[in-house]
Tab-separated table of C-alpha atoms in Angstrom:
chain	number	residue	atom	x	y	z
A	1	MET	CA	0.000	0.000	0.000
A	2	LEU	CA	1.069	3.617	0.448
A	3	THR	CA	4.563	4.325	1.744
A	4	PRO	CA	5.097	6.648	4.755
A	5	GLU	CA	6.502	9.275	2.368
A	6	GLN	CA	3.415	9.053	0.147
A	7	ILE	CA	1.075	9.316	3.137
A	8	GLU	CA	2.888	12.440	4.324
A	9	GLY	CA	2.719	13.906	0.831
A	10	PHE	CA	-1.032	13.319	0.616
A	11	ARG	CA	-1.511	14.802	4.092
A	12	LEU	CA	0.263	17.960	2.974
A	13	ALA	CA	-1.767	18.113	-0.229
A	14	ALA	CA	-5.030	17.614	1.682
A	15	GLY	CA	-4.300	20.514	4.004
A	16	ARG	CA	-3.374	22.733	1.081
A	17	LEU	CA	-6.650	22.110	-0.793
A	18	ILE	CA	-8.343	24.811	1.232
A	19	ASP	CA	-5.587	27.428	0.913
A	20	PRO	CA	-7.297	29.452	-1.864
A	21	ILE	CA	-10.481	29.745	0.216
A	22	ASN	CA	-8.559	30.662	3.364
A	23	THR	CA	-6.581	33.342	1.564
A	24	TYR	CA	-9.603	34.745	-0.285
A	25	LEU	CA	-11.672	35.164	2.890
A	26	LEU	CA	-8.873	36.610	5.017
A	27	LYS	CA	-7.777	39.134	2.395
A	28	ASP	CA	-11.366	40.080	1.511
A	29	ILE	CA	-12.457	40.807	5.074
A	30	ALA	CA	-9.199	42.642	5.823
A	31	ARG	CA	-9.798	44.898	2.806
A	32	ARG	CA	-13.371	45.622	3.874
A	33	ILE	CA	-12.348	46.401	7.454
A	34	GLN	CA	-9.781	48.888	6.163
A	35	ASP	CA	-12.406	50.456	3.869
A	36	ALA	CA	-14.855	50.811	6.771
A	37	GLY	CA	-12.231	52.562	8.891
A	38	LYS	CA	-11.754	55.225	6.218
A	39	LEU	CA	-15.414	56.327	6.135
A	40	THR	CA	-15.998	59.696	7.793
A	41	SER	CA	-19.738	59.793	8.506
A	42	THR	CA	-22.427	57.511	9.837
A	43	ALA	CA	-24.491	58.012	6.678
A	44	ALA	CA	-21.595	57.002	4.449
A	45	TYR	CA	-20.941	53.911	6.555
A	46	GLU	CA	-24.599	52.847	6.566
A	47	ALA	CA	-24.695	53.179	2.759
A	48	TRP	CA	-21.498	51.144	2.442
A	49	ARG	CA	-22.882	48.552	4.875
A	50	ALA	CA	-26.155	48.211	2.950
A	51	GLU	CA	-24.228	47.694	-0.289
A	52	TRP	CA	-22.216	44.887	1.263
A	53	LEU	CA	-25.341	43.170	2.654
A	54	GLY	CA	-26.794	43.228	-0.861
A	55	LYS	CA	-24.672	43.007	-3.978
A	56	ASP	CA	-21.254	42.479	-2.366
A	57	ARG	CA	-22.433	39.628	-0.164
A	58	LYS	CA	-23.856	37.812	-3.181
A	59	GLU	CA	-20.551	38.277	-4.971
A	60	LEU	CA	-18.733	36.824	-1.959
A	61	GLU	CA	-20.987	33.760	-1.912
A	62	ARG	CA	-20.595	33.328	-5.674
A	63	ASP	CA	-16.805	33.525	-5.497
A	64	LEU	CA	-16.731	31.089	-2.572
A	65	ALA	CA	-18.944	28.639	-4.471
A	66	GLN	CA	-16.524	28.693	-7.404
A	67	LEU	CA	-13.523	28.133	-5.129
A	68	LEU	CA	-15.290	25.307	-3.313
A	69	GLY	CA	-16.108	23.638	-6.622
A	70	VAL	CA	-12.427	23.677	-7.560
A	71	THR	CA	-11.491	22.361	-4.104
A	72	ARG	CA	-13.878	19.417	-4.380
A	73	GLY	CA	-12.517	18.636	-7.843
A	74	GLU	CA	-8.959	18.649	-6.521
A	75	ALA	CA	-10.007	16.417	-3.619
A	76	LYS	CA	-11.351	13.822	-6.063
A	77	LYS	CA	-8.074	13.849	-8.006
A	78	LEU	CA	-6.084	13.430	-4.799
A	79	LEU	CA	-8.133	10.429	-3.641
A	80	ARG	CA	-7.927	8.680	-7.010
A	81	THR	CA	-4.176	9.283	-7.202
A	82	ALA	CA	-3.678	7.871	-3.715
A	83	ALA	CA	-5.738	4.792	-4.573
A	84	ARG	CA	-3.684	4.137	-7.692
A	85	TYR	CA	-0.345	4.560	-5.901
A	86	GLY	CA	-1.361	2.267	-3.080
A	87	TYR	CA	-2.795	-0.417	-5.351
A	88	ASP	CA	0.207	-0.391	-7.677
A	89	THR	CA	2.566	-0.793	-4.694
A	90	THR	CA	0.779	-4.014	-3.724
A	91	LEU	CA	0.679	-5.081	-7.373
A	92	SER	CA	4.472	-4.786	-7.571
A	93	ARG	CA	4.867	-7.194	-4.636
A	94	TYR	CA	2.612	-9.806	-6.268
A	95	PRO	CA	3.250	-9.505	-10.038
A	96	GLY	CA	0.739	-11.388	-12.164
A	97	HIS	CA	-1.642	-12.040	-9.271
A	98	LEU	CA	-3.789	-8.892	-9.363
A	99	ILE	CA	-5.844	-7.190	-12.082
A	100	PRO	CA	-4.430	-3.769	-13.116
A	101	PHE	CA	-5.963	-0.812	-11.307
A	102	ASP	CA	-8.037	0.592	-14.196
A	103	ALA	CA	-9.391	-2.865	-15.116
A	104	ASN	CA	-10.428	-3.884	-11.603
A	105	PRO	CA	-14.178	-3.132	-11.208
A	106	ALA	CA	-14.244	-3.932	-7.490
A	107	ILE	CA	-11.442	-1.467	-6.794
A	108	GLN	CA	-13.032	1.200	-9.005
A	109	GLN	CA	-16.282	0.808	-7.079
A	110	ILE	CA	-14.490	1.302	-3.753
A	111	VAL	CA	-12.695	4.391	-5.069
A	112	SER	CA	-15.885	5.907	-6.532
A	113	ALA	CA	-17.747	5.397	-3.254
A	114	ALA	CA	-14.903	6.958	-1.263
A	115	VAL	CA	-14.686	9.947	-3.613
A	116	ALA	CA	-18.450	10.534	-3.407
A	117	LEU	CA	-18.475	10.253	0.396
A	118	ALA	CA	-15.504	12.555	0.853
A	119	GLY	CA	-17.033	15.046	-1.592
A	120	ASP	CA	-20.325	15.155	0.317
A	121	GLU	CA	-18.570	15.600	3.657
A	122	LEU	CA	-16.279	18.272	2.219
A	123	LYS	CA	-19.318	20.113	0.890
A	124	ASN	CA	-20.879	20.051	4.373
A	125	ILE	CA	-17.687	21.339	5.986
A	126	THR	CA	-17.175	24.172	3.534
A	127	GLN	CA	-20.726	25.419	3.040
A	128	THR	CA	-21.026	29.119	3.866
A	129	LYS	CA	-23.118	28.635	7.013
A	130	ALA	CA	-20.511	26.279	8.510
A	131	ILE	CA	-17.563	28.655	8.012
A	132	MET	CA	-16.893	30.883	11.008
A	133	LEU	CA	-14.645	33.812	11.876
A	134	MET	CA	-13.913	35.230	15.311
A	135	ASP	CA	-15.173	38.782	15.821
A	136	PRO	CA	-13.209	41.476	17.724
A	137	TYR	CA	-15.034	40.517	20.917
A	138	GLY	CA	-13.870	36.890	21.012
A	139	GLN	CA	-17.052	35.283	19.641
A	140	TYR	CA	-17.262	32.923	16.663
A	141	GLN	CA	-19.715	34.243	14.080
A	142	THR	CA	-21.011	33.092	10.704
A	143	LEU	CA	-19.482	34.923	7.732
A	144	PRO	CA	-22.095	37.697	7.374
A	145	LYS	CA	-22.190	38.421	11.122
A	146	ALA	CA	-18.405	38.326	11.405
A	147	TYR	CA	-18.008	40.748	8.496
A	148	MET	CA	-20.483	43.151	10.079
A	149	ALA	CA	-18.999	42.906	13.583
A	150	CYS	CA	-15.475	43.570	12.337
A	151	THR	CA	-16.358	46.456	10.038
A	152	ASP	CA	-18.670	48.002	12.675
A	153	CYS	CA	-15.813	47.855	15.174
A	154	ALA	CA	-13.350	49.528	12.807
A	155	PHE	CA	-15.742	52.330	11.816
A	156	GLN	CA	-16.976	53.087	15.329
A	157	GLN	CA	-13.476	53.195	16.854
A	158	VAL	CA	-12.172	55.632	14.244
A	159	PHE	CA	-15.356	57.724	13.986
A	160	THR	CA	-15.659	58.241	17.745
A	161	GLY	CA	-11.940	58.899	18.183
A	162	ALA	CA	-11.536	55.885	20.467
A	163	ALA	CA	-8.563	54.766	18.375
A	164	ASP	CA	-6.534	55.910	15.413
A	165	TYR	CA	-7.053	54.180	12.065
A	166	ASN	CA	-4.195	51.681	12.365
A	167	THR	CA	-5.090	50.698	15.935
A	168	ALA	CA	-8.751	50.274	14.977
A	169	ILE	CA	-7.858	48.008	12.060
A	170	ARG	CA	-5.578	45.958	14.301
A	171	ARG	CA	-8.314	45.521	16.910
A	172	ALA	CA	-10.985	44.673	14.363
A	173	CYS	CA	-8.762	42.029	12.755
A	174	SER	CA	-7.388	40.606	16.014
A	175	GLY	CA	-9.660	37.571	16.222
A	176	ILE	CA	-9.266	36.715	12.546
A	177	VAL	CA	-5.481	37.043	12.665
A	178	LYS	CA	-5.241	34.784	15.716
A	179	HIS	CA	-7.764	32.091	14.807
A	180	GLY	CA	-8.091	32.284	11.016
A	181	VAL	CA	-11.018	30.680	9.208
A	182	SER	CA	-12.816	28.045	11.290
A	183	VAL	CA	-15.564	25.451	10.942
A	184	ALA	CA	-18.373	24.895	13.445
A	185	TYR	CA	-19.576	21.382	14.220
A	186	ALA	CA	-22.996	20.474	15.637
A	187	SER	CA	-21.294	19.648	18.957
A	188	GLY	CA	-20.283	23.296	19.304
A	189	VAL	CA	-16.598	22.534	18.729
A	190	HIS	CA	-14.669	24.857	16.397
A	191	THR	CA	-11.620	23.824	14.434
A	192	GLY	CA	-9.485	25.462	11.761
A	193	LEU	CA	-10.794	25.062	8.224
A	194	GLU	CA	-7.477	23.649	7.023
A	195	ALA	CA	-7.407	21.036	9.798
A	196	ALA	CA	-11.065	20.109	9.214
A	197	VAL	CA	-10.552	19.567	5.488
A	198	ARG	CA	-7.318	17.646	6.021
A	199	ARG	CA	-9.059	15.397	8.575
A	200	ASN	CA	-11.933	14.853	6.160
A	201	ILE	CA	-9.742	13.963	3.196
A	202	MET	CA	-7.309	11.786	5.132
A	203	GLY	CA	-10.162	10.001	6.895
A	204	GLY	CA	-11.764	9.177	3.557
A	205	LEU	CA	-8.414	8.190	2.096
A	206	GLY	CA	-7.691	5.928	5.068
A	207	LEU	CA	-11.050	4.188	4.783
A	208	MET	CA	-10.580	3.747	1.045
A	209	THR	CA	-7.083	2.285	1.327
A	210	GLU	CA	-8.271	-0.042	4.087
A	211	GLN	CA	-11.046	-1.365	1.827
A	212	ILE	CA	-8.692	-1.721	-1.138
A	213	SER	CA	-6.223	-3.598	1.066
A	214	GLN	CA	-8.965	-5.947	2.211
A	215	GLN	CA	-10.030	-6.496	-1.405
A	216	ASN	CA	-6.435	-7.314	-2.349
A	217	HIS	CA	-6.084	-9.509	0.736
A	218	ASP	CA	-9.055	-11.636	-0.288
A	219	ALA	CA	-8.147	-11.734	-3.991
A	220	LEU	CA	-4.632	-12.974	-3.199
A	221	GLY	CA	-5.774	-15.538	-0.632
A	222	CYS	CA	-3.781	-13.861	2.138
A	223	ASN	CA	-4.089	-14.793	5.806
A	224	GLY	CA	-2.225	-11.990	7.545
A	225	TRP	CA	-0.987	-8.404	7.611
A	226	GLU	CA	2.359	-6.629	7.869
A	227	ILE	CA	2.553	-3.143	9.389
A	228	SER	CA	4.946	-0.792	7.626
A	229	ALA	CA	7.893	0.787	9.469
A	230	HIS	CA	9.717	4.109	9.372
A	231	ALA	CA	12.262	6.109	11.340
A	232	ASN	CA	11.221	8.375	14.213
A	233	SER	CA	7.948	6.568	14.881
A	234	ALA	CA	5.469	7.801	17.478
A	235	PRO	CA	5.767	5.920	20.794
A	236	ASP	CA	2.377	4.193	20.511
A	237	HIS	CA	3.183	2.590	17.143
A	238	GLU	CA	6.907	1.957	17.445
A	239	PRO	CA	6.642	-1.437	19.260
A	240	ILE	CA	4.307	-2.886	16.594
A	241	GLN	CA	5.756	-1.465	13.382
A	242	GLY	CA	7.381	-3.772	10.845
A	243	LEU	CA	5.829	-6.914	12.359
A	244	GLN	CA	3.602	-9.548	10.730
A	245	TYR	CA	0.289	-10.689	12.237
A	246	SER	CA	-2.382	-13.235	11.464
A	247	ASP	CA	-5.783	-11.873	10.436
A	248	ALA	CA	-7.232	-12.437	13.910
A	249	ALA	CA	-4.192	-11.037	15.742
A	250	TYR	CA	-4.107	-7.923	13.544
A	251	GLU	CA	-7.815	-7.234	14.043
A	252	GLU	CA	-7.464	-7.600	17.811
A	253	LEU	CA	-4.369	-5.348	17.845
A	254	ASN	CA	-5.904	-2.652	15.668
A	255	ASN	CA	-9.100	-2.552	17.731
A	256	SER	CA	-7.010	-1.964	20.855
A	257	LEU	CA	-5.191	1.090	19.448
A	258	VAL	CA	-6.299	4.647	20.118
A	259	ARG	CA	-4.898	5.571	16.696
A	260	ARG	CA	-5.804	2.683	14.440
A	261	ILE	CA	-3.439	1.598	11.688
A	262	GLY	CA	-4.974	2.615	8.384
A	263	THR	CA	-6.602	5.863	9.552
A	264	LEU	CA	-3.522	7.660	8.212
A	265	ASN	CA	-3.103	9.753	11.360
A	266	CYS	CA	0.440	8.475	11.205
A	267	GLY	CA	2.765	7.114	8.549
A	268	HIS	CA	1.837	3.450	9.025
A	269	VAL	CA	-0.239	1.206	6.791
A	270	ALA	CA	-0.907	-2.530	6.774
A	271	SER	CA	-0.257	-4.677	3.710
A	272	PRO	CA	-1.807	-8.102	3.048
A	273	ILE	CA	0.604	-11.035	3.376
A	274	ILE	CA	0.712	-14.811	3.329
A	275	LEU	CA	2.196	-15.930	6.635
A	276	GLY	CA	5.317	-18.029	6.197
A	277	VAL	CA	5.604	-17.048	2.533
A	278	THR	CA	5.777	-13.229	2.374
A	279	ARG	CA	9.210	-12.092	3.465
A	280	PRO	CA	9.196	-9.245	6.027
A	281	GLN	CA	10.310	-5.907	4.581
A	282	TYR	CA	12.520	-5.235	7.634
A	283	THR	CA	14.702	-7.550	9.701
A	284	ALA	CA	14.547	-7.579	13.485
A	285	ALA	CA	17.948	-5.870	13.547
A	286	GLU	CA	16.716	-3.045	11.276
A	287	LEU	CA	13.646	-2.472	13.428
A	288	GLU	CA	15.792	-2.393	16.573
A	289	GLN	CA	18.066	0.155	14.905
A	290	PHE	CA	15.016	2.337	14.165
A	291	ARG	CA	14.096	2.151	17.866
A	292	GLN	CA	17.580	2.933	19.149
A	293	ASP	CA	18.099	5.849	16.760
A	294	ASN	CA	14.736	7.304	17.782
A	295	GLU	CA	15.515	6.972	21.494
A	296	LYS	CA	19.030	8.375	21.080
A	297	GLY	CA	17.635	11.418	19.333
A	298	VAL	CA	19.595	14.645	19.613
A	299	THR	CA	20.338	17.391	22.114
A	300	PHE	CA	19.754	20.958	20.953
A	301	GLU	CA	20.500	23.982	23.145
A	302	GLY	CA	20.548	21.844	26.278
A	303	ARG	CA	17.290	20.004	25.608
A	304	HIS	CA	17.101	16.358	24.546
A	305	TYR	CA	14.658	15.370	21.807
A	306	THR	CA	13.861	11.853	20.656
A	307	GLY	CA	13.804	11.574	16.878
A	308	TYR	CA	10.006	11.705	16.971
A	309	GLU	CA	9.943	14.740	19.273
A	310	ALA	CA	12.320	16.594	16.950
A	311	THR	CA	10.013	16.017	13.974
A	312	GLN	CA	7.033	17.236	16.016
A	313	MET	CA	8.919	20.394	16.963
A	314	GLN	CA	9.531	20.936	13.257
A	315	ARG	CA	5.795	20.575	12.572
A	316	ARG	CA	4.981	23.187	15.237
A	317	MET	CA	7.499	25.616	13.768
A	318	GLU	CA	6.111	25.064	10.271
A	319	ARG	CA	2.567	25.800	11.482
A	320	ALA	CA	3.834	28.985	13.146
A	321	ILE	CA	5.488	30.113	9.898
A	322	ARG	CA	2.332	29.470	7.858
A	323	ALA	CA	0.250	31.392	10.393
A	324	GLN	CA	2.733	34.276	10.311
A	325	LYS	CA	2.559	34.442	6.521
A	326	ARG	CA	-1.206	34.910	6.811
A	327	ARG	CA	-0.618	37.663	9.374
A	328	VAL	CA	1.674	39.391	6.885
A	329	LEU	CA	-1.028	39.175	4.196
A	330	LEU	CA	-3.490	40.810	6.628
A	331	ALA	CA	-1.093	43.440	7.995
A	332	GLY	CA	-1.990	47.104	8.005
A	333	PRO	CA	0.613	49.839	7.394
A	334	GLU	CA	1.764	50.043	11.018
A	335	ASP	CA	1.856	46.285	11.547
A	336	ALA	CA	3.578	45.295	8.300
A	337	ALA	CA	7.208	45.716	9.340
A	338	PRO	CA	7.048	43.853	12.689
A	339	ARG	CA	5.028	41.028	11.166
A	340	LYS	CA	7.480	40.655	8.311
A	341	SER	CA	10.361	40.743	10.752
A	342	ARG	CA	8.705	38.061	12.868
A	343	LEU	CA	8.305	35.893	9.777
A	344	VAL	CA	11.996	36.161	8.928
A	345	LEU	CA	12.970	35.358	12.518
A	346	LEU	CA	10.683	32.300	12.561
A	347	GLN	CA	12.170	31.027	9.314
A	348	GLN	CA	15.701	31.560	10.584
A	349	GLU	CA	14.895	29.680	13.789
A	350	TYR	CA	13.293	26.855	11.789
A	351	ARG	CA	16.432	26.389	9.717
A	352	ARG	CA	18.688	26.706	12.734
A	353	PHE	CA	16.725	24.066	14.639
A	354	SER	CA	16.536	21.712	11.650
A	355	ASP	CA	20.276	21.966	11.058
A	356	GLY	CA	20.956	21.478	14.753
A	357	VAL	CA	18.924	18.271	15.028
A	358	GLY	CA	19.964	16.896	11.650
A	359	LEU	CA	16.582	17.075	9.905
A	360	ARG	CA	16.084	18.442	6.429
A	361	THR	CA	13.912	21.511	6.072
A	362	GLU	CA	10.693	20.945	4.175
A	363	ASP	CA	9.851	24.168	2.364
A	364	GLU	CA	6.734	22.624	0.840
A	365	ARG	CA	5.245	22.624	4.348
A	366	LEU	CA	5.724	26.385	4.588
A	367	GLU	CA	3.640	27.252	1.534
A	368	VAL	CA	0.546	29.442	1.887
A	369	SER	CA	-1.768	30.327	-0.981
A	370	GLY	CA	-1.342	33.974	-1.961
A	371	PHE	CA	2.122	34.167	-0.440
A	372	GLY	CA	4.689	33.408	-3.112
A	373	PRO	CA	8.135	34.592	-4.209
A	374	LYS	CA	6.865	38.139	-4.824
A	375	GLN	CA	5.533	38.469	-1.282
A	376	MET	CA	8.692	36.950	0.181
A	377	ALA	CA	10.835	39.387	-1.818
A	378	GLU	CA	8.818	42.261	-0.343
A	379	VAL	CA	9.395	40.849	3.135
A	380	MET	CA	13.146	40.659	2.601
A	381	LYS	CA	13.219	44.172	1.141
A	382	THR	CA	11.409	45.483	4.213
A	383	VAL	CA	13.651	43.817	6.755
A	384	GLU	CA	16.942	44.474	4.952
A	385	LYS	CA	17.118	47.997	6.380
A	386	TYR	CA	17.256	46.475	9.857
A	387	SER	CA	20.390	44.422	9.156
A	388	GLU	CA	22.587	47.087	10.798
A	389	VAL	CA	22.530	50.628	12.150
A	390	ARG	CA	23.407	53.089	9.387
A	391	TYR	CA	24.573	56.730	9.453
A	392	HIS	CA	24.410	59.702	7.102
A	393	GLU	CA	27.589	61.453	5.980
A	394	ASP	CA	27.129	64.110	8.694
A	395	GLY	CA	27.103	61.424	11.382
A	396	SER	CA	23.390	61.496	12.114
A	397	VAL	CA	21.704	58.138	12.351
A	398	VAL	CA	19.405	56.781	9.620
A	399	VAL	CA	15.868	56.449	11.009
A	400	THR	CA	14.263	53.169	9.924
A	401	ASP	CA	10.686	54.036	10.931
A	402	ASP	CA	9.252	57.553	10.840
A	403	TRP	CA	6.048	57.439	12.880
A	404	THR	CA	5.821	61.171	13.449
A	405	LYS	CA	2.572	61.367	11.466
A	406	HIS	CA	0.942	58.580	13.513
A	407	THR	CA	-1.653	59.636	16.079
A	408	HIS	CA	-0.826	58.290	19.540
A	409	PRO	CA	1.635	55.685	18.283
A	410	ARG	CA	2.376	52.768	20.580
A	411	VAL	CA	6.055	51.912	20.416
A	412	PRO	CA	6.425	48.234	21.387
A	413	PRO	CA	9.134	47.151	23.838
A	414	ARG	CA	10.298	44.655	21.180
A	415	TYR	CA	10.434	45.454	17.517
A	416	MET	CA	12.899	44.967	14.679
A	417	PRO	CA	16.606	44.392	15.387
A	418	ASN	CA	18.592	47.646	15.001
A	419	ALA	CA	15.399	49.657	14.469
A	420	ILE	CA	15.283	53.396	15.126
A	421	ILE	CA	11.783	54.866	15.443
A	422	ASP	CA	10.915	58.560	15.470
A	423	VAL	CA	7.662	59.696	17.128
A	424	THR	CA	6.256	62.981	18.416
A	425	SER	CA	4.864	63.731	21.870
A	426	GLN	CA	3.591	66.748	23.785
A	427	SER	CA	1.007	67.462	21.065
A	428	GLY	CA	3.691	67.435	18.409
A	429	LYS	CA	6.032	69.822	20.238
A	430	GLN	CA	8.625	67.173	21.136
A	431	ARG	CA	10.485	64.616	19.038
A	432	ASP	CA	11.449	61.272	20.586
A	433	ARG	CA	13.819	58.753	19.010
A	434	ILE	CA	13.761	55.140	20.230
A	435	PHE	CA	16.700	52.820	19.570
A	436	PHE	CA	16.500	49.009	19.501
A	437	ASP	CA	19.398	46.609	19.962
A	438	ALA	CA	20.416	43.668	17.763
A	439	ALA	CA	17.890	41.441	19.566
A	440	GLY	CA	15.024	43.822	18.801
A	441	LYS	CA	14.666	45.203	22.358
A	442	GLN	CA	14.292	48.890	23.236
A	443	ILE	CA	17.661	50.022	24.532
A	444	ARG	CA	17.633	53.820	24.535
A	445	GLN	CA	15.465	56.867	23.904
A	446	VAL	CA	16.642	60.345	22.913
A	447	SER	CA	14.219	63.257	23.365
A	448	ASN	CA	14.723	66.835	22.213
A	449	GLY	CA	12.599	68.240	25.030
A	450	PRO	CA	11.806	67.776	28.759
A	451	HIS	CA	8.381	66.065	28.319
A	452	GLY	CA	6.775	69.328	29.384
A	453	ASN	CA	8.553	69.319	32.776
A	454	LEU	CA	11.944	71.031	32.804
A	455	LYS	CA	12.272	70.604	36.571
A	456	ARG	CA	12.200	66.814	36.267
A	457	HIS	CA	14.435	66.850	33.200
A	458	PRO	CA	16.965	69.658	33.824
A	459	TYR	CA	19.302	68.524	31.078
A	460	GLY	CA	21.081	70.291	28.237
A	461	LYS	CA	19.963	73.753	27.200
A	462	HIS	CA	16.403	72.891	26.189
A	463	GLY	CA	15.663	69.812	28.288
A	464	GLU	CA	17.087	67.409	25.702
A	465	HIS	CA	18.117	64.152	27.322
A	466	ALA	CA	18.395	60.363	27.005
A	467	HIS	CA	16.656	57.449	28.725
A	468	ASP	CA	18.472	54.139	29.158
A	469	ILE	CA	16.054	51.206	28.988
A	470	ILE	CA	16.777	48.671	31.728
A	471	TRP	CA	15.637	45.064	31.300
A	472	GLU	CA	15.345	42.298	33.888
A	473	ASP	CA	13.862	38.838	33.238
A	474	ASP	CA	12.713	39.946	29.796
A	475	THR	CA	10.778	42.919	31.233
A	476	ILE	CA	11.510	46.654	31.218
A	477	VAL	CA	12.068	47.670	34.838
A	478	GLY	CA	13.517	51.165	34.492
A	479	ARG	CA	14.058	54.168	32.227
A	480	PRO	CA	16.554	56.412	34.031
A	481	ALA	CA	17.172	59.817	32.419
A	482	ARG	CA	20.591	61.367	31.875
A	483	GLU	CA	22.536	63.921	29.837
A	484	LEU	CA	23.258	63.201	26.191
A	485	THR	CA	26.792	62.212	25.283
A	486	ASP	CA	28.646	64.060	22.527
A	487	PHE	CA	28.200	61.041	20.257
A	488	GLU	CA	24.443	60.970	20.911
A	489	ARG	CA	24.190	64.688	20.131
A	490	LYS	CA	25.870	64.094	16.780
A	491	GLU	CA	23.827	60.959	16.182
A	492	SER	CA	20.531	62.827	16.680
A	493	SER	CA	21.632	66.275	15.506
A	494	ASP	CA	18.738	66.413	13.045
A	495	ILE	CA	16.156	66.574	15.882
A	496	LEU	CA	18.164	68.609	18.409
A	497	GLU	CA	18.141	72.403	18.402
A	498	SER	CA	21.482	73.888	17.414
A	499	ASP	CA	23.292	75.880	20.102
């Protein structure tokens, strides 16, 4: 049947089927939230809202229906391809004993039934009323209600002055950015759309391959099963992998497992065999070597990982990178740079960890629909300016982020490595410059005024001064003020008054 590598490939493909829908919905609602935040009157917003509830909503549902049709078509192709691969693998082990895939009516019937069942279940999962988004208030809502809650939030925050445009957009999108597109089940449980579709496809594929295996088992006159084996197995399947069992023993074993062999929740499958005739694919020594290598594992930065645990850490890092790419696609102007920086840092850490534990990176697992080479090039262009601190010919520092036009900007304690942010305070009367170190932590602030209180900041000639940012246990614990050094005066000469 299917090899562990093929199973993993189909699992990846199943999860990616829904990418176009995910990307379409996230980008569409982000665009509409930003549009709502730009409206300047209640009348204009109500007119915009009514238009969305009418024509625009129908367009959304039409576009989704087209995307879902393509997704279901791709799911059918994936299931048929998996069936053929698995059947042909068995055929190669018993040449001349099985009918070719296309000419085997029993197998074709199993595949057709599996494709139809998976298609119906996929349709139920992805129908508009089942798709949910989290609103800004932490509640899952159907698409129309989520759209309205998010756009209402953005408009009201900006219109009432409760938040500036960028902050309002960030708040309105917060639930969507964190939780993405979800599916609601009758039980009340919510799960990510990608995970739901992958579970649906792999469940159908597992059932189909199990039925094909049984059909082959009976056609060949087999009386037993052999469980496949692979490196870095999960603990619950490692003791049983690579072994041969009689029909009765295999059924009893499989019924006792929390994760049954054949459900494709792991990389194991069972192949039909004739006990005493079919030669095991792995010797006892090879299986023991698998076990020892897995247990030996690797130590990375003082922590020991079994081989299996290292692969699971990779999977978590890959999920984090995919999620961050979606955050980049949804980013507003103020959030774009830190989100892009975070993406680069995650990718660097992923490669560093993979190299350190001796696992190959799997870039195909990092792919997100709508985020291709063009988007990655934009990310790298954005973060390149943070590679080092740069200076003009006159010795003044190059500012990486000019936020002086932002209303009430919130400078985060952690940002981009080597970043230098300029903001205004005191109703625009004072200029503040915040410096970040190579780890992306605030390290120093230079201000060209006394924060409106010359008695508390009796420095320089006009109150100009510096604050050193003190960190303890990853938290800012102090910001003592002091006089500027000669170097700092030269470095920030463009915002300091000349003597």
